Amino acid sequence: MTNRSAGASLVLALSVAACVAALAATPLSAQSGESSYWVYVANEASDLVSRVRFDGSEVVEEKAISVGFHPADLDGAHGITVSPSGDHWYVSIAHGQPYGQVWKMETETEQFVDSAQVGLFPSTMSMTPDGASLFVVNFNLHGDPIPSSVSAVFTPFMQEVRQIETCVMPHGSRVNQDGTRHYSVCMMSDQLVETSIIGLDVSRRMSLTLGSEGTTEHTGSVTSNGTEVDPATICKPTWVVVSPDDERLYVPCNGRGDVLEIDAESLEVLRRFPAGRGPYNADITPDGSKLVVTLKGDQAIAIYDLATGEETRVETSRPITHGVVVSPDGRYAFVSNEAVGATRGTLDVVDIAAGRLVASTELHYQPGGIGFWKMQGH
């Protein structure tokens, strides 16, 4: 062997040894190609949006982005959603003069792009699969108990196209998978509302009050027609989720303490899941097998196996458990907790299959709305 060949062999051997040593020193999660996940969380009482990263073991706030337009008052960053392309995120600014706004932000730079004026106290949002249309419910928290609306916004120009009148205190916003229908619920009308995305008008509405569940034409509050209603029968819905095949709808009844499974075509209740105190927001795994519901009054989430109906309860890190979003691989639920008073809220990460809390981090004041941005890695 020549000196040159011997030197090359020695360099190769040392390089291999160094690689083996480095691999041995790498944490198991990194060795196994653990994915990283990013979400955005709106902190309503801080006027900050948190960009948060979970690497499979730790969850950290990467950046806090300031939003709002009043220098001295809180503007109420409430709902948040991310465009299907991942290029932009949108946040509803609930407090207005008197009307609220939806802001469009760029994910690459976290810079403001444009805004649209919408209705009174805009809250939760959803987008069509092409990202061109956004639907935000105008919750009208502080107004008279009269029918409010859903604002349809054309996102390329951030222009409100129409306010679609629905019912009293609309909340929850979800577009179905094929982009033809939008669903929302109304807390004080006790209704589920289906809107045609092509026609931009209400196509059907369903009463959720126990004993009178089914299609209805009533638009006022649940008691506005003079009928006496047993409070124990009132659903007081706060959210709606569409199954991945568009065949089922899931509605948490915040007032009654159960979750409804509804046939999307017939608008008939198929099953009821007991949920405890204050079921609030929800999301579903991409394969449609698990439904995750936040329990605002129980400081917990409920994970439902939709094949068996079995529930797994997971306690969260702080009280007033608010928002939830499931990762695209169905592994994790990201859960926001508002907390109380001067205590900062948190973001929890729950392993759905294991049914346990795996990571948590403190954010700002009253984290609520949450949107999934991206997943990278294995």
Short mmCIF file of C-alpha atoms in Angstrom, two decimals:
data_model
loop_
_atom_site.label_atom_id
_atom_site.label_comp_id
_atom_site.label_asym_id
_atom_site.label_seq_id
_atom_site.Cartn_x
_atom_site.Cartn_y
_atom_site.Cartn_z
CA MET A 1 0.00 0.00 0.00
CA THR A 2 1.31 3.47 -0.90
CA ASN A 3 1.55 6.26 1.64
CA ARG A 4 -1.19 8.14 -0.25
CA SER A 5 -3.56 5.11 -0.08
CA ALA A 6 -2.80 4.57 3.60
CA GLY A 7 -3.55 8.22 4.32
CA ALA A 8 -6.86 8.08 2.47
CA SER A 9 -7.89 4.94 4.38
CA LEU A 10 -7.05 6.59 7.69
CA VAL A 11 -9.13 9.68 6.82
CA LEU A 12 -12.08 7.47 5.80
CA ALA A 13 -11.85 5.44 9.02
CA LEU A 14 -11.75 8.58 11.14
CA SER A 15 -14.74 10.04 9.27
CA VAL A 16 -16.83 6.89 9.81
CA ALA A 17 -15.90 6.84 13.50
CA ALA A 18 -16.88 10.49 13.85
CA CYS A 19 -20.24 9.86 12.18
CA VAL A 20 -20.97 6.88 14.44
CA ALA A 21 -20.07 8.92 17.53
CA ALA A 22 -22.25 11.83 16.42
CA LEU A 23 -25.18 9.51 15.70
CA ALA A 24 -24.85 7.91 19.11
CA ALA A 25 -24.96 11.32 20.75
CA THR A 26 -28.11 12.39 18.85
CA PRO A 27 -31.40 12.16 20.78
CA LEU A 28 -33.65 9.28 19.83
CA SER A 29 -36.38 11.58 18.48
CA ALA A 30 -33.96 13.12 15.99
CA GLN A 31 -32.52 9.72 15.04
CA SER A 32 -35.96 8.37 14.25
CA GLY A 33 -36.77 11.32 11.99
CA GLU A 34 -39.33 12.90 14.33
CA SER A 35 -41.44 15.53 12.57
CA SER A 36 -41.65 19.15 13.65
CA TYR A 37 -45.00 20.93 13.82
CA TRP A 38 -45.92 24.62 13.78
CA VAL A 39 -49.14 26.28 14.91
CA TYR A 40 -50.34 29.85 15.36
CA VAL A 41 -52.23 30.83 18.53
CA ALA A 42 -54.17 34.06 19.07
CA ASN A 43 -53.73 35.56 22.56
CA GLU A 44 -56.92 37.59 22.86
CA ALA A 45 -56.07 39.64 25.95
CA SER A 46 -52.52 40.42 24.75
CA ASP A 47 -53.12 41.33 21.09
CA LEU A 48 -50.33 38.92 20.22
CA VAL A 49 -50.22 35.91 17.93
CA SER A 50 -47.76 33.19 18.94
CA ARG A 51 -45.94 31.08 16.38
CA VAL A 52 -45.20 27.83 18.20
CA ARG A 53 -43.01 24.86 17.24
CA PHE A 54 -43.18 21.31 18.58
CA ASP A 55 -40.21 19.07 17.70
CA GLY A 56 -41.61 15.81 19.04
CA SER A 57 -40.39 16.38 22.58
CA GLU A 58 -40.44 20.10 23.42
CA VAL A 59 -42.87 22.85 22.47
CA VAL A 60 -41.62 26.45 22.34
CA GLU A 61 -42.89 29.83 21.23
CA GLU A 62 -40.65 30.88 18.33
CA LYS A 63 -42.12 34.33 17.90
CA ALA A 64 -44.82 36.65 19.26
CA ILE A 65 -46.38 38.84 16.54
CA SER A 66 -48.18 42.03 17.53
CA VAL A 67 -51.61 42.61 15.96
CA GLY A 68 -54.31 45.26 16.42
CA PHE A 69 -54.80 48.91 15.56
CA HIS A 70 -55.73 50.71 18.82
CA PRO A 71 -52.59 51.95 20.60
CA ALA A 72 -54.22 52.07 24.06
CA ASP A 73 -57.02 49.46 23.98
CA LEU A 74 -57.13 45.73 23.39
CA ASP A 75 -58.38 44.81 19.94
CA GLY A 76 -59.14 41.17 20.71
CA ALA A 77 -57.22 38.77 18.44
CA HIS A 78 -59.81 36.00 18.51
CA GLY A 79 -59.94 33.49 15.67
CA ILE A 80 -57.09 32.33 13.47
CA THR A 81 -56.72 30.19 10.39
CA VAL A 82 -53.93 29.38 7.91
CA SER A 83 -54.36 29.31 4.13
CA PRO A 84 -54.28 25.86 2.47
CA SER A 85 -51.02 26.87 0.74
CA GLY A 86 -49.42 27.83 4.06
CA ASP A 87 -48.36 31.21 2.64
CA HIS A 88 -50.68 33.33 4.79
CA TRP A 89 -52.47 33.30 8.10
CA TYR A 90 -55.58 35.25 9.00
CA VAL A 91 -56.66 36.61 12.38
CA SER A 92 -60.00 38.13 13.35
CA ILE A 93 -59.71 41.41 15.26
CA ALA A 94 -62.93 41.28 17.26
CA HIS A 95 -63.13 44.77 18.78
CA GLY A 96 -63.95 47.55 16.35
CA GLN A 97 -65.49 50.99 15.96
CA PRO A 98 -67.95 49.31 15.81
CA TYR A 99 -67.00 46.76 13.14
CA GLY A 100 -64.21 44.24 13.42
CA GLN A 101 -61.59 43.24 10.90
CA VAL A 102 -59.81 40.23 9.46
CA TRP A 103 -56.07 40.67 8.95
CA LYS A 104 -54.03 38.83 6.33
CA MET A 105 -50.43 38.10 7.34
CA GLU A 106 -47.52 36.51 5.45
CA THR A 107 -46.04 33.40 7.09
CA GLU A 108 -42.54 33.90 5.62
CA THR A 109 -42.08 37.37 7.08
CA GLU A 110 -44.90 37.59 9.68
CA GLN A 111 -45.73 40.95 8.11
CA PHE A 112 -49.15 42.53 7.58
CA VAL A 113 -50.46 42.19 4.01
CA ASP A 114 -54.01 43.55 4.00
CA SER A 115 -57.26 43.64 5.97
CA ALA A 116 -61.01 43.48 5.44
CA GLN A 117 -63.70 45.17 7.50
CA VAL A 118 -66.42 42.69 8.42
CA GLY A 119 -69.24 42.59 11.01
CA LEU A 120 -69.67 42.97 14.75
CA PHE A 121 -67.19 40.98 16.85
CA PRO A 122 -65.83 38.60 14.17
CA SER A 123 -64.62 35.37 15.73
CA THR A 124 -64.01 31.97 14.12
CA MET A 125 -63.03 31.45 10.48
CA SER A 126 -62.67 28.82 7.79
CA MET A 127 -61.47 28.82 4.18
CA THR A 128 -62.37 27.07 0.95
CA PRO A 129 -59.83 24.46 -0.27
CA ASP A 130 -58.49 26.85 -2.92
CA GLY A 131 -57.87 29.56 -0.31
CA ALA A 132 -59.80 32.18 -2.31
CA SER A 133 -62.75 32.54 0.06
CA LEU A 134 -62.82 32.99 3.82
CA PHE A 135 -65.91 32.79 6.01
CA VAL A 136 -65.89 34.49 9.40
CA VAL A 137 -68.82 34.48 11.82
CA ASN A 138 -69.82 37.81 13.33
CA PHE A 139 -70.48 36.76 16.92
CA ASN A 140 -71.88 40.17 17.97
CA LEU A 141 -70.99 39.48 21.61
CA HIS A 142 -72.01 42.88 22.97
CA GLY A 143 -74.94 43.70 20.68
CA ASP A 144 -78.69 43.18 20.91
CA PRO A 145 -79.97 39.57 20.66
CA ILE A 146 -80.89 39.82 16.99
CA PRO A 147 -79.79 37.69 14.04
CA SER A 148 -76.17 38.33 13.03
CA SER A 149 -74.22 37.10 10.03
CA VAL A 150 -71.34 35.29 8.38
CA SER A 151 -69.02 37.49 6.31
CA ALA A 152 -67.76 36.04 3.03
CA VAL A 153 -64.35 37.53 2.19
CA PHE A 154 -62.50 37.27 -1.15
CA THR A 155 -58.94 36.84 0.12
CA PRO A 156 -56.82 37.87 -2.93
CA PHE A 157 -58.14 41.45 -2.48
CA MET A 158 -59.35 41.11 1.16
CA GLN A 159 -62.78 42.35 0.20
CA GLU A 160 -65.97 41.45 2.06
CA VAL A 161 -68.31 40.16 -0.65
CA ARG A 162 -71.44 39.64 1.42
CA GLN A 163 -72.78 39.39 4.95
CA ILE A 164 -75.04 36.34 5.06
CA GLU A 165 -77.63 36.68 7.83
CA THR A 166 -77.85 33.50 9.89
CA CYS A 167 -79.12 33.69 13.49
CA VAL A 168 -78.32 35.00 16.98
CA MET A 169 -74.67 34.85 18.14
CA PRO A 170 -73.10 32.72 15.39
CA HIS A 171 -69.95 30.83 16.34
CA GLY A 172 -67.87 28.06 14.82
CA SER A 173 -67.01 28.09 11.12
CA ARG A 174 -66.18 25.14 8.90
CA VAL A 175 -66.14 24.61 5.12
CA ASN A 176 -66.66 21.04 3.93
CA GLN A 177 -63.94 19.17 2.06
CA ASP A 178 -65.30 19.74 -1.45
CA GLY A 179 -65.77 23.47 -0.85
CA THR A 180 -69.51 23.62 -1.56
CA ARG A 181 -70.98 24.14 1.91
CA HIS A 182 -70.17 26.26 4.92
CA TYR A 183 -71.41 25.34 8.40
CA SER A 184 -71.78 27.49 11.48
CA VAL A 185 -73.81 27.33 14.68
CA CYS A 186 -75.70 29.96 16.67
CA MET A 187 -75.48 29.86 20.45
CA MET A 188 -78.65 31.81 21.25
CA SER A 189 -80.78 30.47 18.38
CA ASP A 190 -79.71 26.89 19.19
CA GLN A 191 -79.12 26.14 15.53
CA LEU A 192 -76.79 24.62 12.99
CA VAL A 193 -76.74 26.65 9.76
CA GLU A 194 -75.72 25.37 6.32
CA THR A 195 -74.71 27.97 3.74
CA SER A 196 -74.26 27.48 0.01
CA ILE A 197 -70.81 28.71 -0.99
CA ILE A 198 -71.87 29.10 -4.62
CA GLY A 199 -75.05 31.02 -3.80
CA LEU A 200 -73.70 32.77 -0.68
CA ASP A 201 -77.03 32.23 1.09
CA VAL A 202 -78.47 30.00 3.79
CA SER A 203 -79.60 26.70 2.31
CA ARG A 204 -80.82 24.94 5.48
CA ARG A 205 -80.95 25.41 9.22
CA MET A 206 -81.43 22.84 11.97
CA SER A 207 -82.77 23.25 15.50
CA LEU A 208 -80.51 21.59 18.08
CA THR A 209 -82.90 21.89 21.04
CA LEU A 210 -83.65 18.48 22.54
CA GLY A 211 -87.14 17.37 21.58
CA SER A 212 -87.36 19.62 18.52
CA GLU A 213 -84.20 18.67 16.63
CA GLY A 214 -84.60 18.97 12.89
CA THR A 215 -84.89 21.52 10.09
CA THR A 216 -86.44 24.88 10.94
CA GLU A 217 -87.06 28.32 9.44
CA HIS A 218 -86.80 30.26 12.72
CA THR A 219 -83.97 32.84 12.83
CA GLY A 220 -84.40 34.50 16.23
CA SER A 221 -83.28 33.37 19.67
CA VAL A 222 -84.55 30.05 20.95
CA THR A 223 -87.23 31.78 23.06
CA SER A 224 -88.03 34.75 20.80
CA ASN A 225 -91.17 33.15 19.33
CA GLY A 226 -92.82 33.08 22.76
CA THR A 227 -92.40 29.36 23.34
CA GLU A 228 -91.31 28.24 26.80
CA VAL A 229 -88.21 26.06 26.61
CA ASP A 230 -86.76 23.87 29.36
CA PRO A 231 -83.17 25.14 29.90
CA ALA A 232 -81.97 21.53 30.23
CA THR A 233 -82.92 20.89 26.59
CA ILE A 234 -80.95 23.81 25.12
CA CYS A 235 -77.76 22.82 23.26
CA LYS A 236 -76.07 26.26 23.15
CA PRO A 237 -73.72 25.12 20.34
CA THR A 238 -70.27 26.63 20.04
CA TRP A 239 -68.53 24.74 17.21
CA VAL A 240 -69.03 22.48 14.21
CA VAL A 241 -66.67 19.95 12.62
CA VAL A 242 -67.11 18.20 9.26
CA SER A 243 -65.91 14.61 8.84
CA PRO A 244 -63.22 14.01 6.17
CA ASP A 245 -65.79 12.33 3.89
CA ASP A 246 -68.31 15.19 4.33
CA GLU A 247 -70.95 12.73 5.58
CA ARG A 248 -71.04 13.65 9.28
CA LEU A 249 -71.13 16.84 11.33
CA TYR A 250 -70.09 17.08 14.98
CA VAL A 251 -71.47 19.82 17.22
CA PRO A 252 -70.44 20.42 20.86
CA CYS A 253 -73.42 21.50 22.98
CA ASN A 254 -71.76 23.84 25.45
CA GLY A 255 -74.88 24.37 27.54
CA ARG A 256 -76.18 20.80 27.68
CA GLY A 257 -72.87 18.98 28.05
CA ASP A 258 -72.98 16.60 25.09
CA VAL A 259 -71.65 16.33 21.52
CA LEU A 260 -73.96 15.58 18.59
CA GLU A 261 -73.13 13.47 15.54
CA ILE A 262 -75.36 14.64 12.69
CA ASP A 263 -75.96 13.21 9.22
CA ALA A 264 -74.89 15.96 6.80
CA GLU A 265 -77.51 15.10 4.17
CA SER A 266 -80.60 14.46 6.28
CA LEU A 267 -79.64 16.75 9.20
CA GLU A 268 -80.74 14.05 11.63
CA VAL A 269 -78.97 13.31 14.91
CA LEU A 270 -77.24 9.93 14.72
CA ARG A 271 -75.48 9.74 18.10
CA ARG A 272 -74.96 11.73 21.29
CA PHE A 273 -71.71 11.61 23.24
CA PRO A 274 -71.77 12.64 26.93
CA ALA A 275 -69.05 15.25 27.39
CA GLY A 276 -69.01 16.78 30.85
CA ARG A 277 -68.97 20.50 31.54
CA GLY A 278 -68.70 23.02 28.74
CA PRO A 279 -67.69 21.20 25.53
CA TYR A 280 -66.46 24.08 23.39
CA ASN A 281 -64.19 23.57 20.34
CA ALA A 282 -63.41 20.40 18.41
CA ASP A 283 -61.34 18.86 15.63
CA ILE A 284 -61.19 15.48 13.93
CA THR A 285 -58.28 13.31 12.79
CA PRO A 286 -57.71 13.18 9.01
CA ASP A 287 -58.80 9.53 8.86
CA GLY A 288 -62.05 10.36 10.66
CA SER A 289 -61.42 7.90 13.48
CA LYS A 290 -61.02 10.25 16.48
CA LEU A 291 -62.84 13.39 17.55
CA VAL A 292 -61.10 15.73 20.00
CA VAL A 293 -63.28 18.12 22.04
CA THR A 294 -62.14 20.79 24.48
CA LEU A 295 -64.03 20.88 27.79
CA LYS A 296 -63.97 24.50 28.90
CA GLY A 297 -65.52 23.78 32.28
CA ASP A 298 -63.52 20.66 33.14
CA GLN A 299 -59.92 21.73 32.30
CA ALA A 300 -59.64 18.75 29.98
CA ILE A 301 -60.12 17.40 26.49
CA ALA A 302 -62.22 14.42 25.50
CA ILE A 303 -60.94 12.09 22.75
CA TYR A 304 -63.75 10.02 21.21
CA ASP A 305 -63.15 6.82 19.27
CA LEU A 306 -65.82 7.27 16.60
CA ALA A 307 -65.99 3.55 15.85
CA THR A 308 -66.83 2.54 19.42
CA GLY A 309 -67.94 5.80 21.03
CA GLU A 310 -65.40 5.28 23.81
CA GLU A 311 -64.04 8.44 25.45
CA THR A 312 -60.53 9.10 26.76
CA ARG A 313 -60.22 12.09 29.09
CA VAL A 314 -56.94 14.07 29.27
CA GLU A 315 -56.43 16.84 31.83
CA THR A 316 -54.86 20.03 30.50
CA SER A 317 -52.20 22.22 32.12
CA ARG A 318 -54.37 25.29 32.86
CA PRO A 319 -58.11 25.98 33.26
CA ILE A 320 -60.53 27.33 30.65
CA THR A 321 -59.47 24.94 27.92
CA HIS A 322 -60.38 26.65 24.66
CA GLY A 323 -59.14 25.73 21.17
CA VAL A 324 -57.86 22.56 19.52
CA VAL A 325 -56.34 21.61 16.18
CA VAL A 326 -55.18 18.15 15.08
CA SER A 327 -51.93 17.68 13.13
CA PRO A 328 -52.24 16.45 9.51
CA ASP A 329 -50.73 13.07 10.46
CA GLY A 330 -53.36 12.61 13.18
CA ARG A 331 -50.76 12.11 15.90
CA TYR A 332 -51.12 15.20 18.04
CA ALA A 333 -53.78 17.58 19.29
CA PHE A 334 -52.62 21.14 20.01
CA VAL A 335 -54.76 22.66 22.76
CA SER A 336 -54.97 26.26 24.01
CA ASN A 337 -55.83 27.09 27.63
CA GLU A 338 -56.91 30.63 28.52
CA ALA A 339 -56.11 30.49 32.27
CA VAL A 340 -57.65 32.94 34.77
CA GLY A 341 -56.89 36.54 35.72
CA ALA A 342 -53.24 37.57 35.59
CA THR A 343 -52.06 34.00 34.98
CA ARG A 344 -50.70 33.43 31.49
CA GLY A 345 -52.31 30.76 29.37
CA THR A 346 -50.65 27.73 27.83
CA LEU A 347 -50.43 25.58 24.74
CA ASP A 348 -50.55 21.83 25.37
CA VAL A 349 -49.59 18.99 23.03
CA VAL A 350 -51.53 15.74 23.48
CA ASP A 351 -50.56 12.39 21.97
CA ILE A 352 -53.94 11.26 20.63
CA ALA A 353 -53.24 7.52 20.40
CA ALA A 354 -51.64 7.37 23.83
CA GLY A 355 -54.22 9.70 25.37
CA ARG A 356 -51.70 11.72 27.36
CA LEU A 357 -50.20 15.19 27.63
CA VAL A 358 -46.65 15.14 26.22
CA ALA A 359 -45.58 18.81 26.19
CA SER A 360 -46.73 22.25 27.31
CA THR A 361 -45.51 25.84 27.15
CA GLU A 362 -46.66 29.13 28.61
CA LEU A 363 -47.84 31.77 26.13
CA HIS A 364 -49.52 35.12 26.85
CA TYR A 365 -52.91 36.25 28.17
CA GLN A 366 -56.01 34.34 27.08
CA PRO A 367 -54.75 32.13 24.24
CA GLY A 368 -57.76 30.91 22.31
CA GLY A 369 -57.96 30.58 18.55
CA ILE A 370 -55.47 28.14 17.05
CA GLY A 371 -54.50 27.25 13.49
CA PHE A 372 -52.12 24.62 12.12
CA TRP A 373 -49.40 25.92 9.80
CA LYS A 374 -47.07 23.14 8.69
CA MET A 375 -45.37 19.85 9.46
CA GLN A 376 -41.82 18.99 8.39
CA GLY A 377 -39.64 15.92 8.79
CA HIS A 378 -40.33 12.20 8.86
#
